[in-house]
CSV table of C-alpha atoms and ligand atoms in Angstrom, one decimal:
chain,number,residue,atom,x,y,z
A,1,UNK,CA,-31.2,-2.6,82.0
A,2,UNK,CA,-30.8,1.2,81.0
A,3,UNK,CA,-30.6,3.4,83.9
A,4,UNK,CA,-30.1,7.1,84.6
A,5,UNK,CA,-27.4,7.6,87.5
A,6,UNK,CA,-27.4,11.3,89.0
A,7,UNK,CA,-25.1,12.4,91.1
A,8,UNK,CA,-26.5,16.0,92.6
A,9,UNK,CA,-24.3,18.8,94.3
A,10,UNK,CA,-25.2,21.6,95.8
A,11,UNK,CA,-25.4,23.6,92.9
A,12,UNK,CA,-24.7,20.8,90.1
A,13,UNK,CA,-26.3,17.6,89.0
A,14,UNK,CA,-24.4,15.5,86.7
A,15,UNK,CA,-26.2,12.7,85.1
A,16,UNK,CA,-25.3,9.4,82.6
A,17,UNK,CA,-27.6,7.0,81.3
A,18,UNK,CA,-26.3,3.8,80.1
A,19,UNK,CA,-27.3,0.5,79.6
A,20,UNK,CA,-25.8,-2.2,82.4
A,21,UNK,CA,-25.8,-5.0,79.6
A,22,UNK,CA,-24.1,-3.8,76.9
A,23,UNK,CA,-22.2,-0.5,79.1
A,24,UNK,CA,-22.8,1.5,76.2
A,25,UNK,CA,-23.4,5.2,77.5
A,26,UNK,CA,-26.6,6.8,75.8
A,27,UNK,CA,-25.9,10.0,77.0
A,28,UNK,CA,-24.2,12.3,79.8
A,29,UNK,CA,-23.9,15.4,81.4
A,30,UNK,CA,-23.7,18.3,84.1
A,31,UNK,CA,-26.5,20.6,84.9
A,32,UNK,CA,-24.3,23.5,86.6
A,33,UNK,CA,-24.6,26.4,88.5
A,34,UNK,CA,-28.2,25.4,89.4
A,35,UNK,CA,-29.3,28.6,91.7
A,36,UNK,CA,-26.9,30.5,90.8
A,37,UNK,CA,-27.3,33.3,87.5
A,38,UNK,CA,-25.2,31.9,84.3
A,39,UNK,CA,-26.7,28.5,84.4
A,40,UNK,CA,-26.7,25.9,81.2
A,41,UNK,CA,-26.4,22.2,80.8
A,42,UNK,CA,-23.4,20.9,79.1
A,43,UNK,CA,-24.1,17.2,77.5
A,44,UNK,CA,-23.6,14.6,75.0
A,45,UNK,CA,-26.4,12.5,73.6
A,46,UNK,CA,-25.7,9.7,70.8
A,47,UNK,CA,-22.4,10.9,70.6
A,48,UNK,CA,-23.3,14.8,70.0
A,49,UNK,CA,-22.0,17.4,72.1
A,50,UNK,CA,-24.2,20.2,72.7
A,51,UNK,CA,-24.9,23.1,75.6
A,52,UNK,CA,-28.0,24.5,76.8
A,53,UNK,CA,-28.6,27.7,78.5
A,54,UNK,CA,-31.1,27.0,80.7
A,55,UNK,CA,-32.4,28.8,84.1
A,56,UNK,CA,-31.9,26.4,86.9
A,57,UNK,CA,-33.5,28.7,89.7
A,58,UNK,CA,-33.5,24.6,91.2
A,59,UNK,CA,-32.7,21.4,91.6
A,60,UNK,CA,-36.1,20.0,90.4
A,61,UNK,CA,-35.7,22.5,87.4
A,62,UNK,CA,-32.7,20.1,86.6
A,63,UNK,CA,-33.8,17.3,86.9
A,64,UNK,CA,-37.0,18.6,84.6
A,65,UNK,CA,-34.1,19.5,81.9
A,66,UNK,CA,-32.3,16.6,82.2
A,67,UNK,CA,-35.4,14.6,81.5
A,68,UNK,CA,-36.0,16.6,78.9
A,69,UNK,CA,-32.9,16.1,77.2
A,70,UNK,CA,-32.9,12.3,77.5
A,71,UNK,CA,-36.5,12.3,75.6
A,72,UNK,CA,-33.5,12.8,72.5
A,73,UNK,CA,-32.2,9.1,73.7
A,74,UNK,CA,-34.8,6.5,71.8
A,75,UNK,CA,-34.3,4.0,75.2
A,76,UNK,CA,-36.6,3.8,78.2
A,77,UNK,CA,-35.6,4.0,81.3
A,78,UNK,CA,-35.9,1.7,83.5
A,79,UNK,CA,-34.2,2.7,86.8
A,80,UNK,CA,-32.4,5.6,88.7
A,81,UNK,CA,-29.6,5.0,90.8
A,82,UNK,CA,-28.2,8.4,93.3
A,83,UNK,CA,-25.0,8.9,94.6
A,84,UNK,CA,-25.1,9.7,98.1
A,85,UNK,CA,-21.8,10.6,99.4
A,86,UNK,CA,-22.7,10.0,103.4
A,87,UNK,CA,-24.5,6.7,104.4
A,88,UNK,CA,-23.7,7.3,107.8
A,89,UNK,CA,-24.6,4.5,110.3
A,90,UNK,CA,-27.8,3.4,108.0
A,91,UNK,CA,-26.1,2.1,105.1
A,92,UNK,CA,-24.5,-1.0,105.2
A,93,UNK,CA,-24.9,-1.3,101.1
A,94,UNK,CA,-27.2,0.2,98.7
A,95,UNK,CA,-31.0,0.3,99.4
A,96,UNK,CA,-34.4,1.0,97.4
A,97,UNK,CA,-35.7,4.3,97.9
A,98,UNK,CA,-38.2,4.5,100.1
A,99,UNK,CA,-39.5,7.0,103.1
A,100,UNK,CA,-37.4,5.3,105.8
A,101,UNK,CA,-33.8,5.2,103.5
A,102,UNK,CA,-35.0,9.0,102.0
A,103,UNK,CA,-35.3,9.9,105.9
A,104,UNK,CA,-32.1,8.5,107.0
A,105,UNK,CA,-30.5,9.5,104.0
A,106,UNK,CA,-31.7,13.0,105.7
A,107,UNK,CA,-30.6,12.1,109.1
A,108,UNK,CA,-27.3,11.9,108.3
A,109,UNK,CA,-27.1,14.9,106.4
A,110,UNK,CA,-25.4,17.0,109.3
A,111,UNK,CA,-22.0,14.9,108.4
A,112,UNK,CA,-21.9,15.9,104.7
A,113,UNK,CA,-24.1,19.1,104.9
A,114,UNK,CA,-22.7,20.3,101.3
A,115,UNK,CA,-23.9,17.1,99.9
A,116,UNK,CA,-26.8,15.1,101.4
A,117,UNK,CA,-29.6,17.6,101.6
A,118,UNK,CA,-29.1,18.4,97.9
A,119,UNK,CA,-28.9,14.8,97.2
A,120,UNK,CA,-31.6,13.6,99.0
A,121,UNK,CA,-34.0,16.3,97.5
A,122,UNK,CA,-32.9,15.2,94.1
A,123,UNK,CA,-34.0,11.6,95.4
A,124,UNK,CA,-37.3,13.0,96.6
A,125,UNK,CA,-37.9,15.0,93.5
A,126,UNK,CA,-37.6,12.3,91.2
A,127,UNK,CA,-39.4,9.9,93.1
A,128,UNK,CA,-42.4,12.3,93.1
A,129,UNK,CA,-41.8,13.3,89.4
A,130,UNK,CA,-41.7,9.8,88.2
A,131,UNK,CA,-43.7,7.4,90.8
A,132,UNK,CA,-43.6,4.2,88.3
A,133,UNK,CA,-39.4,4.3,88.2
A,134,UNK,CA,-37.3,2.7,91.1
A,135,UNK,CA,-35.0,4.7,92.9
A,136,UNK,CA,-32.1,3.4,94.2
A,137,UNK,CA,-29.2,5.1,97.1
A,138,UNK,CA,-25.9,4.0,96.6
A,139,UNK,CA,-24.0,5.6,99.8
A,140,UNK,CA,-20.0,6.0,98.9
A,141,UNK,CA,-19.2,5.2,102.1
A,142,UNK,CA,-21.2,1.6,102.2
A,143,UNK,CA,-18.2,-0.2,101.1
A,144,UNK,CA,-16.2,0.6,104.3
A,145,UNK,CA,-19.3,0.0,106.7
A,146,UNK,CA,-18.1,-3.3,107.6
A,147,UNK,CA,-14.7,-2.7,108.5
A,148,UNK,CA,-12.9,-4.2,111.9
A,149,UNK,CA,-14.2,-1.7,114.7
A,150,UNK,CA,-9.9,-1.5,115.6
A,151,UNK,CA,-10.2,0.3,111.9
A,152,UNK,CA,-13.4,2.7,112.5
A,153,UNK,CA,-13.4,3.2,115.9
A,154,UNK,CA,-11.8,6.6,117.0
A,155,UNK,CA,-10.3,6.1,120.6
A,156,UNK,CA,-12.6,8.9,121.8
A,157,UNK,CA,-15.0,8.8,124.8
A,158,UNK,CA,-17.3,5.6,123.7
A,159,UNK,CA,-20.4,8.0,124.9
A,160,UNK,CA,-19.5,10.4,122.1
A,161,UNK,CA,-18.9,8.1,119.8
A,162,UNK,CA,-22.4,6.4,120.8
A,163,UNK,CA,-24.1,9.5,120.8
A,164,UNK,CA,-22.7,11.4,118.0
A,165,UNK,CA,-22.0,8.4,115.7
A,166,UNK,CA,-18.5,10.0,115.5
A,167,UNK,CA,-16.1,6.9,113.3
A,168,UNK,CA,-14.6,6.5,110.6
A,169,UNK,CA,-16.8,6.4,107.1
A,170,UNK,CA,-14.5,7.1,104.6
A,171,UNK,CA,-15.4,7.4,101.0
A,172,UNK,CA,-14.7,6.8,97.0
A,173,UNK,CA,-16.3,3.8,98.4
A,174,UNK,CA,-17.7,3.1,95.0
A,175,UNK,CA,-14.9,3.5,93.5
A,176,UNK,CA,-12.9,1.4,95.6
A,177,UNK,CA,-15.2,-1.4,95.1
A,178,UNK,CA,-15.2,-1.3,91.3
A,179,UNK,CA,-11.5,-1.6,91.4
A,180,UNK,CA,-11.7,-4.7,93.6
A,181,UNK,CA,-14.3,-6.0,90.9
A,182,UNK,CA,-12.3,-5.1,87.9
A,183,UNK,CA,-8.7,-6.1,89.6
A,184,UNK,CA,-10.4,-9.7,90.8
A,185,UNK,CA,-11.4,-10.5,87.3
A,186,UNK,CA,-8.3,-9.0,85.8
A,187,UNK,CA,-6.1,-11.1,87.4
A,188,UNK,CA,-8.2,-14.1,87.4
A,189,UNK,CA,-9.4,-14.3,91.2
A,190,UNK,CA,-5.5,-14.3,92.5
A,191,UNK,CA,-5.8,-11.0,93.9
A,192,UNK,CA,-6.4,-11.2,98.1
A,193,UNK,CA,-4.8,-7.9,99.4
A,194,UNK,CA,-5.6,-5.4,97.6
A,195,UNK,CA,-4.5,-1.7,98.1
A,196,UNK,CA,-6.9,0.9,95.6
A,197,UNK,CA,-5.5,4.5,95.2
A,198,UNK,CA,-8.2,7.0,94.2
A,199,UNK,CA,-6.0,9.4,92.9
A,200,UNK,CA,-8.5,13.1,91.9
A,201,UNK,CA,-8.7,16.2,93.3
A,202,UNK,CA,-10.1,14.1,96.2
A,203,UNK,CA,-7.8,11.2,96.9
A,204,UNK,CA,-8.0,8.1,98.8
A,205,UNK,CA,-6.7,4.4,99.7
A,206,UNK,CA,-8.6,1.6,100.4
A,207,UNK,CA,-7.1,-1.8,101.5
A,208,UNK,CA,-9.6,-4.3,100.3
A,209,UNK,CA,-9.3,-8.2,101.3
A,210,UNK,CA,-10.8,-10.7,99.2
A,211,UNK,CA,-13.7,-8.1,98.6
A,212,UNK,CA,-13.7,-6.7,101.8
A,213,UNK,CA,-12.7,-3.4,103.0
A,214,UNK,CA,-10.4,-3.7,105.7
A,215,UNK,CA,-8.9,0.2,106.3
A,216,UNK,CA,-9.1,3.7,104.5
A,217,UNK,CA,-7.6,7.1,104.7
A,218,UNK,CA,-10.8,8.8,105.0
A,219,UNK,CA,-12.0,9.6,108.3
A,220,UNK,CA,-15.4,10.8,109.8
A,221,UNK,CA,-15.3,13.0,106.3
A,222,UNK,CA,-13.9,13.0,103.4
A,223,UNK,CA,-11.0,15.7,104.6
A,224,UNK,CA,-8.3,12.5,106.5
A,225,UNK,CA,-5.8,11.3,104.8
A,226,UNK,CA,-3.5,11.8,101.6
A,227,UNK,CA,-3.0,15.1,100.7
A,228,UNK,CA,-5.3,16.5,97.7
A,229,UNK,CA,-6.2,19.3,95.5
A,230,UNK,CA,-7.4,21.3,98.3
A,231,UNK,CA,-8.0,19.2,101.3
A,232,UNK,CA,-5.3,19.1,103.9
A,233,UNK,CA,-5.5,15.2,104.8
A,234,UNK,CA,-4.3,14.4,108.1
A,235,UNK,CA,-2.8,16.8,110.4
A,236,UNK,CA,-2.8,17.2,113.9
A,237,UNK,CA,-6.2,17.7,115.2
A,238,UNK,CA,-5.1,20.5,118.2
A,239,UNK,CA,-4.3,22.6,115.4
A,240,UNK,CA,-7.9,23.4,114.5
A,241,UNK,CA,-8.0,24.4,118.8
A,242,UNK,CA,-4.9,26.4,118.1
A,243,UNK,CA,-6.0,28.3,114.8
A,244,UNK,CA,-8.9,29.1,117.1
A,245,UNK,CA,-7.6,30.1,120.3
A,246,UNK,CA,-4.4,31.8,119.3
A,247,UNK,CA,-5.0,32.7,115.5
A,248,UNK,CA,-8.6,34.0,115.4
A,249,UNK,CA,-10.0,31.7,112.8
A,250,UNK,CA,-13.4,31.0,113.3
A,251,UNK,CA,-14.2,27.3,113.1
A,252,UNK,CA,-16.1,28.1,109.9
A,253,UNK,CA,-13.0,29.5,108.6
A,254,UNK,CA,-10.9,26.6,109.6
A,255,UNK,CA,-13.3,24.1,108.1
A,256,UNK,CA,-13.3,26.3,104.6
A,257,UNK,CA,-9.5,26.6,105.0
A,258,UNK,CA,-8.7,23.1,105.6
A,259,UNK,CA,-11.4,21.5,102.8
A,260,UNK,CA,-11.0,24.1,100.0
A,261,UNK,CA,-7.6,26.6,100.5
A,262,UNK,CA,-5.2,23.4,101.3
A,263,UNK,CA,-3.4,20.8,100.0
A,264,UNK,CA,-1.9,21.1,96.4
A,265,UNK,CA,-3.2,24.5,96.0
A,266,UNK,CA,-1.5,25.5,99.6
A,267,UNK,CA,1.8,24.1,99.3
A,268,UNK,CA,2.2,25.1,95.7
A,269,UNK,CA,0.5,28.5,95.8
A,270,UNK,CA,-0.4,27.8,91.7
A,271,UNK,CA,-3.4,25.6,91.5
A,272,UNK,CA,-5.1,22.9,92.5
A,273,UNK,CA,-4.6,20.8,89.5
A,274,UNK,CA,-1.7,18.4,89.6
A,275,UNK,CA,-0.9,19.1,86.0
A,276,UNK,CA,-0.4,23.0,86.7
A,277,UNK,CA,1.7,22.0,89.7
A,278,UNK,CA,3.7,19.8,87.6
A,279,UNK,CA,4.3,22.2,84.8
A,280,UNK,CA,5.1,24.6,87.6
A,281,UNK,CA,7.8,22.1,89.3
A,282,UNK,CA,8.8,21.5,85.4
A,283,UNK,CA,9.5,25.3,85.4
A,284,UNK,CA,11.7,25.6,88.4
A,285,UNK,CA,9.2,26.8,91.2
A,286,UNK,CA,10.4,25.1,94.4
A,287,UNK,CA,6.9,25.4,96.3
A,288,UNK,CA,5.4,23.6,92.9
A,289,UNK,CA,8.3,20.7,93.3
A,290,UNK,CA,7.8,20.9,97.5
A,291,UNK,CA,3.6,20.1,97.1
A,292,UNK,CA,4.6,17.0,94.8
A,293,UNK,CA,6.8,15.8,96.8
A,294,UNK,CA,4.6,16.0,99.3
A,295,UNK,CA,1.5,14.3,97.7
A,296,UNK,CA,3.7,11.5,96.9
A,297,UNK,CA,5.5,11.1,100.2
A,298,UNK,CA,2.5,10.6,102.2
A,299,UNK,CA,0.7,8.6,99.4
A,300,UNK,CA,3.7,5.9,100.0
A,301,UNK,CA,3.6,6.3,103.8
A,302,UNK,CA,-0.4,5.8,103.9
A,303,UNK,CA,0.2,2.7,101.0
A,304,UNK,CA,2.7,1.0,103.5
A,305,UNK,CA,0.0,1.5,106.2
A,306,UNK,CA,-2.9,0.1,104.3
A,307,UNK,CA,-0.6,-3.0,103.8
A,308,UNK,CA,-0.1,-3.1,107.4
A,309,UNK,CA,-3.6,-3.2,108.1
A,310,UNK,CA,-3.9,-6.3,106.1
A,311,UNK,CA,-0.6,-7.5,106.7
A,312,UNK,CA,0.7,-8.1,103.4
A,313,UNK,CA,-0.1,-6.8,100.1
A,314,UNK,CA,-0.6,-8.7,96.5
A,315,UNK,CA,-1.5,-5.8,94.4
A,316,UNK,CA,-2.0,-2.2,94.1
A,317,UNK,CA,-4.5,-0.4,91.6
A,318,UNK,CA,-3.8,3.4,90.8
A,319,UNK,CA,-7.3,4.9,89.3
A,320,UNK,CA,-9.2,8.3,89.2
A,321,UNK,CA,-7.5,11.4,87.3
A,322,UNK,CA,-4.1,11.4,88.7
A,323,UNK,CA,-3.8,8.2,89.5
A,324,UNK,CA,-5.1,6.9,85.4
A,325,UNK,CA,-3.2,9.7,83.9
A,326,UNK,CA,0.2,10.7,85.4
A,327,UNK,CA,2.9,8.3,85.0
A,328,UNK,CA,5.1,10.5,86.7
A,329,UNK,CA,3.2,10.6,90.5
A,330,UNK,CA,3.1,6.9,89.4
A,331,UNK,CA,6.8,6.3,89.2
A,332,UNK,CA,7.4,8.5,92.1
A,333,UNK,CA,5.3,7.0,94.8
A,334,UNK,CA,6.3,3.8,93.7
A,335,UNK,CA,9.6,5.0,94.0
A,336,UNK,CA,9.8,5.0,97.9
A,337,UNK,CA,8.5,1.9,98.2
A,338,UNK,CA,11.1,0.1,96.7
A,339,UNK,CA,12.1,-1.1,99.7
A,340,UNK,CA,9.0,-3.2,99.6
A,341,UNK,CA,10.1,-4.6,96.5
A,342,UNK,CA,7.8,-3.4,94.3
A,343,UNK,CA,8.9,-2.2,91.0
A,344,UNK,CA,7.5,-0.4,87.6
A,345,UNK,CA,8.5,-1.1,84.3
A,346,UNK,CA,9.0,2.5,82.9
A,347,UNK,CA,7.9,1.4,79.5
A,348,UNK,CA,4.3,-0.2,80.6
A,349,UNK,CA,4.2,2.7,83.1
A,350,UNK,CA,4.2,5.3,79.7
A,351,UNK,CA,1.2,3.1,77.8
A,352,UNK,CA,-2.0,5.0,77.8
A,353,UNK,CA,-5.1,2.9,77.5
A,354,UNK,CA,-8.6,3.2,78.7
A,355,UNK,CA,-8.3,-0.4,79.5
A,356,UNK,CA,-6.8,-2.3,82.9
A,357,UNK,CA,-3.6,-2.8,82.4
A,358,UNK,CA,0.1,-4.1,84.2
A,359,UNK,CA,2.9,-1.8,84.8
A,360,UNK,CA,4.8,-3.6,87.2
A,361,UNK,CA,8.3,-5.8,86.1
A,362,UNK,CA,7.8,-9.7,86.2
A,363,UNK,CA,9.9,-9.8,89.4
A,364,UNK,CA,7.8,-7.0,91.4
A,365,UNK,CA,6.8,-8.4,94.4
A,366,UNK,CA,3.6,-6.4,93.9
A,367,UNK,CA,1.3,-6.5,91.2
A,368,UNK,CA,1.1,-3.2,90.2
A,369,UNK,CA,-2.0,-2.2,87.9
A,370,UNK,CA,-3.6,0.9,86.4
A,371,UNK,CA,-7.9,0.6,86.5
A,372,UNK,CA,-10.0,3.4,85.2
A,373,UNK,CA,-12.8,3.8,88.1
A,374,UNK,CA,-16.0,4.0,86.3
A,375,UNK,CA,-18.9,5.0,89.5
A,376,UNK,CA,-21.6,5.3,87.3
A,377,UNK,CA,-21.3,1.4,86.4
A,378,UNK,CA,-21.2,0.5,89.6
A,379,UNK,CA,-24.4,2.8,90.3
A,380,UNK,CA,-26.3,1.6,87.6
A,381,UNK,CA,-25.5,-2.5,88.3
A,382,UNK,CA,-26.6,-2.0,92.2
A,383,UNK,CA,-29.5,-0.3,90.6
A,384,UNK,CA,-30.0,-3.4,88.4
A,385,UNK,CA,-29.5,-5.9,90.9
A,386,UNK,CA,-31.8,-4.3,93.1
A,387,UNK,CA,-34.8,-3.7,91.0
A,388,UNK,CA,-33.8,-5.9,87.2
B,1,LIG,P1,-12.5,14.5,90.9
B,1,LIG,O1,-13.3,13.5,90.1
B,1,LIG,O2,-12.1,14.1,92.3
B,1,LIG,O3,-12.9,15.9,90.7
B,1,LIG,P2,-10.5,13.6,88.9
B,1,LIG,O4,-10.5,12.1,89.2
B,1,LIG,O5,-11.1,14.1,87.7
B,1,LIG,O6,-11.0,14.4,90.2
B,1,LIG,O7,-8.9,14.0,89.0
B,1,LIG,C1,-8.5,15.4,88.9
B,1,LIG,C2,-7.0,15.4,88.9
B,1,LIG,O8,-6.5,14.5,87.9
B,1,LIG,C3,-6.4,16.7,88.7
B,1,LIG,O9,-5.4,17.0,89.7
B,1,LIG,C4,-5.7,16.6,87.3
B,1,LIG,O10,-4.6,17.4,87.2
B,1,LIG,C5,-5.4,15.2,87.2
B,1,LIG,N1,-5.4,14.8,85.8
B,1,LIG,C6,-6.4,14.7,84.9
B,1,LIG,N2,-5.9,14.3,83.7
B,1,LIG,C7,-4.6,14.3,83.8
B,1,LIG,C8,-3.5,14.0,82.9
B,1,LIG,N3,-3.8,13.7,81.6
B,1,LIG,N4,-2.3,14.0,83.3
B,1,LIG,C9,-2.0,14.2,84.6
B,1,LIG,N5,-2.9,14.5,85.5
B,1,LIG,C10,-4.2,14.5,85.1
């Protein structure tokens, strides 16, 4: 089945269109800076890379380009499946668009404000545009909907957490899943406690049993956890009371400086990116070697806790930027769980390959494996097995 997945932002839509039989990718790319003066599309269609500079006053503009650009690709499609990065309470797995899921899809809206309302008018927009295509949601966080309530409840007033549907969601949830997928045919169904590392510029775990989330570091948003390129993770909740009261910060600011001026970017003052931090550690710079050894340390710490949740632990799956690319915050973080006995061969740790692959010794007492995520697979087969 060839289907278009888009995955809107506030003022981006990226899109891929790819065929769910064959995986062969057709053609991909971001519409960015949509509102916003300077706009262009940046794509690749049968293999050619090419820009166009485009006025995007819109998200429907966008999704009028896009469309226009995949007239190139000589394949009709036959489905779209949307990222939705906050299911909420609604969303259990992925649904069918249709008014009730585009409402809820709405509803929830006030827990990822930055996200959902663009998302769900992109939804909308090419539901109207195209009537005779099916539209499918694919929440992120309807992986973890199902976790024990000891794992998403918050031991808050149970009126509040009634009233204001205040647990834990988490996220990457797509992700996460396609790891499980990938690592349970990988290592020929012998995988039963799983714990998946989204590694990016966001970063998660998720400690998946026999397919079934059972924890993750993501709270209520995306901003619990592991530390990441500019997202705090976990810290004290009174500080944001503090930063008020005694500091000044308005809880705007504190919400801006939590999500967007911490984590790697904070600690290191350099950059958000772990490879500039790295170079900058490489160089000498003690805040750049302090943020690493930060990411990593509570990376471990939260690893040994998703273990714990499941009680035990059979493999681990590093995936997503960092986690697929550097070998270093590999080694490191496995490092300090030694103790656990797991173990990296140095040499399989150093092979690059877009392909699953082992870099833990024979006597590891953890599989340890490194899985490209690919989301827009995922997408587009929920999209398949919901409308093929
Ligand atoms: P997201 O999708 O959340 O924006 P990504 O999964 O693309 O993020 O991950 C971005 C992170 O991956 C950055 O910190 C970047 O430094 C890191 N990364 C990407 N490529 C490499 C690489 N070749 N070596 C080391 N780190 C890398």
């Amino acid at each position: 089945m060839n289907v278009l997945v888009i995955n809107a932002g506030s003022s981006s839509l990226k899109f891929q269109l790819l065929d769910t039989n064959t995986r062969e990718v057709f053609a991909k790319g971001n519409c960015e800076r949509i509102g916003i003066e300077g706009s262009f599309v940046g794509y690749t269609v049968n293999g050619e890379k090419k820009q166009l500079d485009v006025d995007m006053p819109d998200h429907k503009t966008a999704v009028q380009h896009v469309f226009e650009i995949l007239k190139a690709v000589d394949k009709p499609i036959e489905g779209i499946g949307h990222r939705l990065v906050q299911g909420g309470w609604y969303f259990p797995e992925s649904k069918v668009v249709t008014d009730e899921t585009l409402g809820w899809a709405r509803e929830v809206a006030p827990l990822a404000p930055l996200h959902n309302y663009a998302e769900a008018d992109v939804i909308e927009i090419c539901r109207d545009m195209f009537p005779e295509l099916g539209n499918v949601i694919v929440p992120d966080t309807a992986f973890h909907y199902n976790m024990p309530e000891r794992a998403w409840r918050y031991a808050l007033p149970r009126d509040v957490v009634d009233k204001y549907h205040v647990r834990k969601y988490g996220a990457h949830g797509t992700s996460h899943r396609y790891i499980w997928r990938t690592v349970d045919e990988f290592t020929n169904h012998e995988t039963h406690k799983l714990v998946s590392c989204h590694l990016g510029s966001g970063a998660s775990l998720c400690a998946i049993e026999d397919g079934h989330c059972m924890d993750t570091t993501m709270g209520l948003t995306p901003l619990d956890g592991l530390i990441m390129g500019t997202r705090c993770g976990t810290v004290d909740p009174a500080t944001v009371f503090y930063l008020n009261r005694v500091g000044g910060y308005s809880i705007d600011d504190i919400d801006t400086m939590m999500n967007k001026k911490s984590g790697l970017l904070a600690v290191s003052g350099v950059s958000s990116d772990s490879r500039d931090v790295r170079d900058g550690a490489a160089n000498g710079d003690a805040n750049c070697q302090m943020a690493l050894d930060m990411f990593n340390y509570r990376a471990s710490q939260l690893i040994a806790e998703m273990a714990a949740s499941m009680e035990g632990m059979d493999t681990m799956a590093f995936t997503a930027g960092i986690g697929e690319n550097s070998a270093e915050i590999r080694a490191a973080i496995v490092d300090r769980l030694g103790w656990l006995g797991v173990k990296i061969d140095p040499e399989l740790n150093d092979v690059r390959s877009d392909d699953p692959r082992v870099i833990s010794t024979p006597d590891s007492s953890v599989k340890v494996l490194v899985v490209p995520t690919n989301e827009e697979l995922m997408i587009a087969l929920d999209v398949e097995a919901l409308l093929g």
